[in-house]
Short mmCIF file of C-alpha atoms and ligand atoms in Angstrom, two decimals:
data_model
loop_
_atom_site.label_atom_id
_atom_site.label_comp_id
_atom_site.label_asym_id
_atom_site.label_seq_id
_atom_site.Cartn_x
_atom_site.Cartn_y
_atom_site.Cartn_z
CA UNK A 1 23.30 -5.25 25.72
CA UNK A 2 21.64 -2.49 23.75
CA UNK A 3 19.38 -2.22 20.84
CA UNK A 4 21.39 -0.90 18.01
CA UNK A 5 19.99 0.83 15.16
CA UNK A 6 22.15 1.99 12.44
CA UNK A 7 20.99 4.11 9.44
CA UNK A 8 23.95 2.99 7.31
CA UNK A 9 25.05 0.47 4.64
CA UNK A 10 24.41 -3.15 5.80
CA UNK A 11 27.12 -5.03 7.55
CA UNK A 12 27.90 -8.81 7.32
CA UNK A 13 25.12 -11.14 8.78
CA UNK A 14 24.72 -10.44 12.47
CA UNK A 15 22.71 -13.10 13.87
CA UNK A 16 22.67 -11.52 17.39
CA UNK A 17 19.99 -9.16 15.93
CA UNK A 18 16.69 -10.88 16.01
CA UNK A 19 15.24 -8.60 13.32
CA UNK A 20 16.57 -6.10 10.97
CA UNK A 21 15.34 -3.80 8.01
CA UNK A 22 18.60 -3.06 6.07
CA UNK A 23 18.47 0.01 3.95
CA UNK A 24 14.91 -0.28 3.12
CA UNK A 25 12.84 1.77 0.78
CA UNK A 26 9.24 1.75 -0.01
CA UNK A 27 7.84 3.70 -2.91
CA UNK A 28 4.07 3.51 -3.82
CA UNK A 29 2.76 4.08 -7.32
CA UNK A 30 -0.71 5.89 -7.00
CA UNK A 31 -3.10 7.43 -9.53
CA UNK A 32 -2.87 11.11 -9.86
CA UNK A 33 -5.96 13.47 -9.81
CA UNK A 34 -5.57 13.91 -13.44
CA UNK A 35 -4.95 10.30 -14.72
CA UNK A 36 -1.46 8.99 -14.97
CA UNK A 37 0.50 7.67 -12.01
CA UNK A 38 2.73 9.21 -9.59
CA UNK A 39 5.32 7.75 -7.00
CA UNK A 40 4.94 8.34 -3.07
CA UNK A 41 8.42 7.85 -1.57
CA UNK A 42 7.00 6.78 1.78
CA UNK A 43 10.49 5.53 3.28
CA UNK A 44 13.88 6.04 1.93
CA UNK A 45 17.02 3.93 2.91
CA UNK A 46 15.89 3.32 6.58
CA UNK A 47 17.92 0.56 8.74
CA UNK A 48 16.55 -0.77 12.09
CA UNK A 49 18.18 -3.34 14.13
CA UNK A 50 16.61 -4.85 17.04
CA UNK A 51 18.32 -7.14 19.65
CA UNK A 52 16.18 -9.59 21.90
CA UNK A 53 14.81 -7.94 24.97
CA UNK A 54 15.02 -4.54 23.94
CA UNK A 55 12.59 -1.71 23.06
CA UNK A 56 13.25 0.77 20.41
CA UNK A 57 10.79 3.72 19.87
CA UNK A 58 10.30 4.99 16.42
CA UNK A 59 9.03 8.44 16.79
CA UNK A 60 7.53 10.93 14.26
CA UNK A 61 4.60 12.72 13.34
CA UNK A 62 1.61 11.37 10.94
CA UNK A 63 3.09 10.72 7.49
CA UNK A 64 6.77 10.29 8.54
CA UNK A 65 6.99 6.81 7.26
CA UNK A 66 6.97 4.93 10.56
CA UNK A 67 4.06 2.67 9.78
CA UNK A 68 5.11 1.88 6.48
CA UNK A 69 8.55 0.79 7.84
CA UNK A 70 6.76 -1.19 10.64
CA UNK A 71 4.64 -2.75 7.75
CA UNK A 72 7.75 -3.86 5.89
CA UNK A 73 9.19 -5.27 9.19
CA UNK A 74 5.86 -7.18 9.43
CA UNK A 75 6.10 -8.28 5.89
CA UNK A 76 2.77 -6.58 4.87
CA UNK A 77 4.67 -4.53 2.48
CA UNK A 78 7.51 -5.77 0.33
CA UNK A 79 10.42 -3.27 0.30
CA UNK A 80 11.17 -1.57 -2.96
CA UNK A 81 14.70 -1.72 -2.02
CA UNK A 82 16.83 -3.33 0.75
CA UNK A 83 15.95 -6.31 2.70
CA UNK A 84 14.18 -7.60 5.79
CA UNK A 85 16.50 -10.04 7.86
CA UNK A 86 15.28 -12.32 10.51
CA UNK A 87 17.99 -13.78 12.78
CA UNK A 88 20.59 -13.38 10.31
CA UNK A 89 18.61 -14.70 7.29
CA UNK A 90 17.02 -12.82 4.52
CA UNK A 91 13.43 -13.58 4.52
CA UNK A 92 11.66 -14.97 1.43
CA UNK A 93 8.29 -14.02 0.03
CA UNK A 94 6.66 -17.41 -0.39
CA UNK A 95 3.47 -18.28 1.67
CA UNK A 96 4.87 -20.84 3.73
CA UNK A 97 7.85 -18.70 4.78
CA UNK A 98 5.44 -16.00 5.44
CA UNK A 99 3.64 -18.09 8.05
CA UNK A 100 6.90 -19.11 9.59
CA UNK A 101 7.83 -15.37 9.75
CA UNK A 102 4.69 -14.27 11.53
CA UNK A 103 5.45 -16.96 14.07
CA UNK A 104 8.20 -14.92 15.12
CA UNK A 105 7.18 -11.26 14.41
CA UNK A 106 3.70 -9.96 15.19
CA UNK A 107 2.30 -6.60 14.64
CA UNK A 108 -0.13 -4.96 17.05
CA UNK A 109 -2.35 -2.41 15.43
CA UNK A 110 -3.68 0.87 16.62
CA UNK A 111 -7.29 -0.03 16.56
CA UNK A 112 -7.93 -3.13 18.90
CA UNK A 113 -11.57 -3.17 17.67
CA UNK A 114 -10.62 -3.68 13.93
CA UNK A 115 -7.95 -6.15 14.90
CA UNK A 116 -10.51 -8.61 16.19
CA UNK A 117 -13.15 -10.71 14.41
CA UNK A 118 -16.31 -8.91 15.76
CA UNK A 119 -18.58 -11.91 14.99
CA UNK A 120 -16.52 -14.34 17.12
CA UNK A 121 -15.77 -14.57 20.92
CA UNK A 122 -12.51 -14.01 22.46
CA UNK A 123 -12.03 -17.81 22.67
CA UNK A 124 -12.38 -18.18 18.84
CA UNK A 125 -10.18 -15.14 18.27
CA UNK A 126 -7.16 -16.73 20.23
CA UNK A 127 -7.92 -20.46 19.21
CA UNK A 128 -7.63 -19.61 15.61
CA UNK A 129 -4.12 -18.12 16.14
CA UNK A 130 -3.28 -21.24 18.11
CA UNK A 131 -4.67 -23.54 15.45
CA UNK A 132 -2.66 -21.92 12.64
CA UNK A 133 0.64 -21.37 14.52
CA UNK A 134 0.61 -24.10 17.36
CA UNK A 135 -0.85 -27.07 15.27
CA UNK A 136 0.75 -29.68 17.75
CA UNK A 137 -1.77 -28.61 20.48
CA UNK A 138 -4.84 -30.62 21.26
CA UNK A 139 -8.12 -28.76 21.79
CA UNK A 140 -7.68 -29.28 25.42
CA UNK A 141 -4.04 -27.95 25.19
CA UNK A 142 -5.34 -24.71 23.45
CA UNK A 143 -7.99 -24.14 25.96
CA UNK A 144 -5.37 -24.28 28.64
CA UNK A 145 -3.20 -22.10 26.69
CA UNK A 146 -5.94 -19.41 25.98
CA UNK A 147 -6.48 -19.32 29.75
CA UNK A 148 -2.88 -18.73 30.40
CA UNK A 149 -2.67 -16.06 27.65
CA UNK A 150 -5.54 -14.15 29.10
CA UNK A 151 -3.90 -14.27 32.52
CA UNK A 152 -0.63 -13.22 30.99
CA UNK A 153 -2.37 -9.97 29.85
CA UNK A 154 -4.05 -9.61 33.31
CA UNK A 155 -7.66 -10.49 31.93
CA UNK A 156 -8.48 -12.53 35.14
CA UNK A 157 -10.33 -14.84 35.69
CA UNK A 158 -9.79 -15.89 32.23
CA UNK A 159 -13.23 -17.64 32.14
CA UNK A 160 -14.94 -14.32 32.56
CA UNK A 161 -13.46 -13.12 29.01
CA UNK A 162 -13.41 -16.17 26.62
CA UNK A 163 -17.16 -16.16 26.06
CA UNK A 164 -17.32 -12.26 25.60
CA UNK A 165 -17.50 -10.74 22.15
CA UNK A 166 -15.09 -7.78 21.32
CA UNK A 167 -17.76 -5.21 21.61
CA UNK A 168 -18.37 -6.31 25.17
CA UNK A 169 -15.03 -5.39 26.11
CA UNK A 170 -13.45 -1.88 26.96
CA UNK A 171 -10.82 -0.48 24.56
CA UNK A 172 -8.08 -1.71 27.09
CA UNK A 173 -9.37 -5.05 27.36
CA UNK A 174 -9.79 -5.41 23.68
CA UNK A 175 -6.05 -4.33 23.28
CA UNK A 176 -5.04 -6.92 25.91
CA UNK A 177 -6.80 -9.62 23.87
CA UNK A 178 -5.13 -8.46 20.77
CA UNK A 179 -1.58 -8.70 22.66
CA UNK A 180 -2.71 -12.25 23.97
CA UNK A 181 -3.29 -13.21 20.47
CA UNK A 182 0.09 -11.96 19.42
CA UNK A 183 1.64 -13.93 22.19
CA UNK A 184 -0.30 -17.08 21.12
CA UNK A 185 2.17 -17.53 18.40
CA UNK A 186 5.20 -17.26 20.75
CA UNK A 187 6.84 -14.41 18.86
CA UNK A 188 10.39 -13.06 19.33
CA UNK A 189 9.47 -9.54 18.19
CA UNK A 190 6.50 -7.31 18.69
CA UNK A 191 5.99 -4.42 16.34
CA UNK A 192 3.39 -1.97 18.21
CA UNK A 193 2.04 0.64 15.90
CA UNK A 194 0.70 3.29 18.25
CA UNK A 195 -0.75 0.53 20.50
CA UNK A 196 -2.10 2.79 23.04
CA UNK A 197 -3.05 5.97 21.10
CA UNK A 198 -6.65 4.88 20.75
CA UNK A 199 -7.10 3.87 24.51
CA UNK A 200 -8.38 6.01 27.26
CA UNK A 201 -5.68 8.10 28.90
CA UNK A 202 -6.48 6.31 32.26
CA UNK A 203 -5.31 2.84 30.97
CA UNK A 204 -2.18 3.82 28.88
CA UNK A 205 0.22 3.46 31.66
CA UNK A 206 -1.14 -0.03 32.39
CA UNK A 207 -0.68 -0.87 28.78
CA UNK A 208 2.85 0.51 28.70
CA UNK A 209 3.66 -1.55 31.80
CA UNK A 210 2.20 -4.69 30.19
CA UNK A 211 4.49 -4.07 27.27
CA UNK A 212 7.55 -3.47 29.63
CA UNK A 213 6.76 -6.95 31.42
CA UNK A 214 6.72 -8.56 28.03
CA UNK A 215 10.29 -7.40 27.42
CA UNK A 216 11.66 -8.30 30.88
CA UNK A 217 9.83 -11.41 31.54
CA UNK A 218 9.43 -13.05 28.02
CA UNK A 219 12.59 -11.43 26.34
CA UNK A 220 10.66 -9.88 23.53
CA UNK A 221 12.08 -7.23 21.33
CA UNK A 222 9.63 -4.35 20.84
CA UNK A 223 9.53 -1.84 18.27
CA UNK A 224 7.22 0.78 19.61
CA UNK A 225 5.80 3.27 16.95
CA UNK A 226 4.44 6.49 18.34
CA UNK A 227 4.01 10.16 17.70
CA UNK A 228 4.06 10.73 21.57
CA UNK A 229 7.59 11.36 22.85
CA UNK A 230 6.48 11.17 26.52
CA UNK A 231 5.43 7.49 26.21
CA UNK A 232 8.56 6.81 24.27
CA UNK A 233 10.55 8.22 27.11
CA UNK A 234 8.87 6.11 29.70
CA UNK A 235 8.99 2.70 27.77
CA UNK A 236 12.01 2.63 25.42
CA UNK A 237 15.85 2.12 25.62
CA UNK A 238 16.57 3.97 22.47
CA UNK A 239 14.84 6.36 20.20
CA UNK A 240 14.93 6.70 16.38
CA UNK A 241 13.16 9.84 14.80
CA UNK A 242 11.85 9.85 11.49
CA UNK A 243 10.99 12.80 9.27
CA UNK A 244 9.31 12.67 5.96
CA UNK A 245 10.21 9.05 5.24
CA UNK A 246 13.82 9.52 6.31
CA UNK A 247 15.59 8.76 9.77
CA UNK A 248 17.15 12.04 10.94
CA UNK A 249 18.43 11.02 14.60
CA UNK A 250 18.83 7.99 16.70
CA UNK A 251 20.49 7.17 19.97
CA UNK A 252 20.04 6.06 23.77
CA UNK A 253 16.86 7.51 25.15
CA UNK A 254 18.62 9.71 27.74
CA UNK A 255 20.90 11.29 25.05
CA UNK A 256 18.26 12.04 22.60
CA UNK A 257 15.82 13.56 24.96
CA UNK A 258 18.11 15.30 27.16
CA UNK A 259 20.18 16.68 24.17
CA UNK A 260 18.41 16.42 20.74
CA UNK A 261 20.84 16.95 18.00
CA UNK A 262 18.43 17.28 15.01
CA UNK A 263 16.13 20.49 14.95
CA UNK A 264 13.09 18.25 14.26
CA UNK A 265 13.82 16.12 17.21
CA UNK A 266 14.12 19.19 19.34
CA UNK A 267 10.90 20.35 18.05
CA UNK A 268 9.20 17.01 18.95
CA UNK A 269 10.67 17.10 22.50
CA UNK A 270 9.83 20.63 23.25
CA UNK A 271 6.17 20.26 22.07
CA UNK A 272 5.67 17.34 24.30
CA UNK A 273 3.99 17.86 27.63
CA UNK A 274 6.55 17.86 30.50
CA UNK A 275 5.35 18.20 34.11
CA UNK A 276 8.93 19.70 34.90
CA UNK A 277 8.26 22.66 32.67
CA UNK A 278 6.01 25.49 34.06
CA UNK A 279 3.01 26.88 32.25
CA UNK A 280 4.76 30.19 31.53
CA UNK A 281 7.77 28.28 29.85
CA UNK A 282 5.40 26.19 27.93
CA UNK A 283 3.71 29.57 26.51
CA UNK A 284 7.16 30.73 25.52
CA UNK A 285 8.03 27.52 24.01
CA UNK A 286 5.10 27.52 21.58
CA UNK A 287 5.26 31.05 20.69
CA UNK A 288 6.47 30.43 17.01
CA UNK A 289 5.23 26.93 16.74
CA UNK A 290 2.19 27.90 14.51
CA UNK A 291 4.67 29.11 12.04
CA UNK A 292 6.20 25.66 11.48
CA UNK A 293 3.96 24.84 8.69
CA UNK A 294 2.83 21.29 7.42
CA UNK A 295 4.89 18.15 6.70
CA UNK A 296 6.19 18.05 3.33
CA UNK A 297 4.62 15.90 0.24
CA UNK A 298 6.38 12.47 -0.12
CA UNK A 299 5.51 12.77 -3.73
CA UNK A 300 7.73 15.71 -4.36
CA UNK A 301 9.79 15.94 -1.28
CA UNK A 302 12.00 19.12 -0.51
CA UNK A 303 15.48 18.82 -2.05
CA UNK A 304 18.44 18.70 0.40
CA UNK A 305 17.42 18.19 3.88
CA UNK A 306 13.70 17.46 3.83
CA UNK A 307 13.09 19.61 6.96
CA UNK A 308 14.63 22.78 5.52
CA UNK A 309 11.21 24.50 4.65
CA UNK A 310 10.43 24.28 8.43
CA UNK A 311 13.73 24.49 10.03
CA UNK A 312 14.67 27.88 11.60
CA UNK A 313 18.40 26.87 11.59
CA UNK A 314 18.35 26.26 7.82
CA UNK A 315 21.43 27.48 5.95
CA UNK A 316 21.71 27.84 2.20
CA UNK A 317 23.18 24.43 1.52
CA UNK A 318 20.46 22.62 3.41
CA UNK A 319 18.10 23.16 0.48
CA UNK A 320 20.90 21.79 -1.82
CA UNK A 321 22.21 18.78 -0.57
CA UNK A 322 21.20 16.04 2.08
CA UNK A 323 23.04 16.32 5.27
CA UNK A 324 25.57 13.65 6.05
CA UNK A 325 25.25 11.60 9.10
CA UNK A 326 27.38 12.69 12.01
CA UNK A 327 28.40 10.24 14.72
CA UNK A 328 27.98 11.90 18.26
CA UNK A 329 29.20 9.11 20.58
CA UNK A 330 27.59 6.12 22.51
CA UNK A 331 25.49 5.16 19.52
CA UNK A 332 23.88 8.57 19.05
CA UNK A 333 23.96 10.26 15.65
CA UNK A 334 22.05 12.82 13.61
CA UNK A 335 21.87 14.01 10.09
CA UNK A 336 22.05 17.84 10.07
CA UNK A 337 24.47 20.32 8.46
CA UNK A 338 24.70 22.14 11.64
CA UNK A 339 27.11 19.28 12.96
CA UNK A 340 29.02 19.08 9.62
CA UNK A 341 29.46 22.96 9.57
CA UNK A 342 30.48 23.13 13.35
CA UNK A 343 27.48 25.23 14.39
CA UNK A 344 25.74 22.50 16.52
CA UNK A 345 26.07 24.79 19.60
CA UNK A 346 23.20 26.90 18.10
CA UNK A 347 20.79 24.02 19.04
CA UNK A 348 21.46 24.07 22.70
CA UNK A 349 21.25 27.87 23.08
CA UNK A 350 17.64 28.34 22.14
CA UNK A 351 14.21 26.73 21.81
CA UNK A 352 12.93 25.84 18.38
CA UNK A 353 10.07 28.28 18.69
CA UNK A 354 12.35 31.12 19.72
CA UNK A 355 14.50 30.28 16.94
CA UNK A 356 11.49 30.34 14.64
CA UNK A 357 10.50 33.91 15.85
CA UNK A 358 14.13 34.99 15.61
CA UNK A 359 14.34 33.78 12.06
CA UNK A 360 11.20 35.36 10.99
CA UNK A 361 12.39 38.81 12.42
CA UNK A 362 15.61 38.42 10.64
CA UNK A 363 13.92 37.70 7.31
CA UNK A 364 11.51 40.63 7.89
CA UNK A 365 14.43 42.86 8.62
CA UNK A 366 16.24 42.02 5.50
CA UNK A 367 13.17 42.53 3.21
FE1 SF4 B 401 17.93 22.31 9.54
FE2 SF4 B 401 19.85 22.43 7.73
FE3 SF4 B 401 19.89 20.76 9.86
FE4 SF4 B 401 18.17 20.36 8.01
S1 SF4 B 401 20.24 20.22 7.79
S2 SF4 B 401 17.80 20.24 10.07
S3 SF4 B 401 17.55 22.39 7.43
S4 SF4 B 401 20.03 23.00 9.97
#
């Protein structure tokens, strides 16, 4: 069984998917600096499908739209277009349905300290979730469950932690409490929005192993949102890459990492630390990286392919028309004109930075 992500028109109801975002877009209307309003197109026509027990990494730099997509999946943002579907049923917006939804889908935030009530002890933080979502439990039953949850996230003995305030815990312990609280409602899906990025490097691996365990032992589906391709490589089954609010590539982890088929994915992977690459190679790799420029504005995104102002492989048509999706086999796809024009071989023959340098030299030679 594999996690399936399709950036395409919705199909008929498919209850084997525990959670889907079907062709969702999110536009925010914001005030401009000179008055009036303007629209931020944070996510455009993204589709995500998760099966039980699978981990999908959603990868991209800041501002790529991955957090907005997660917040739509968590029902904190209503999609401007498209729909969120839980086990084959479109979810409604009323308050009661919202609570039922959050019994099945939980979002883990980046900052564990901000996720917990600092005025209350660990016991209260967990007990509140149990009171809301497991109302059949007695006080004694909740106390037993709290101990089980803390042990599930390796905070043992549990009695050492229930009476602590969040500020008395380390960052890693706090994030474990946040995960325990998410598990208190017995969800089917966890949405982890950069769940390890604020933790000390020394405990990130422990946290990734905890998340892996939740998938294998509890059968949870996990959407793991990160800008860090190395942790995605360690944790997930499949990778989806977002750039400037759009999905640009997706597929099985091994295929995407070993053979990225979109220049932006190639850039992300080549910029990621890899112990198998030597220092000298890394120097070469980053030789042109500074010339890549900034991500585009989502208020007035580039025409055509949104990556074209930063892409060393760009062709004239890239600035005019959005590239079609090309199926590459085995569930791997990419949206890049190189495929449609039969020039995909150029990707494999160079690094992103070397292509950037070559392009600059070509442009200088032509001027
Ligand atoms: Fe680069 Fe063109 Fe492909 Fe966009 S469509 S990634 S600009 S080659």
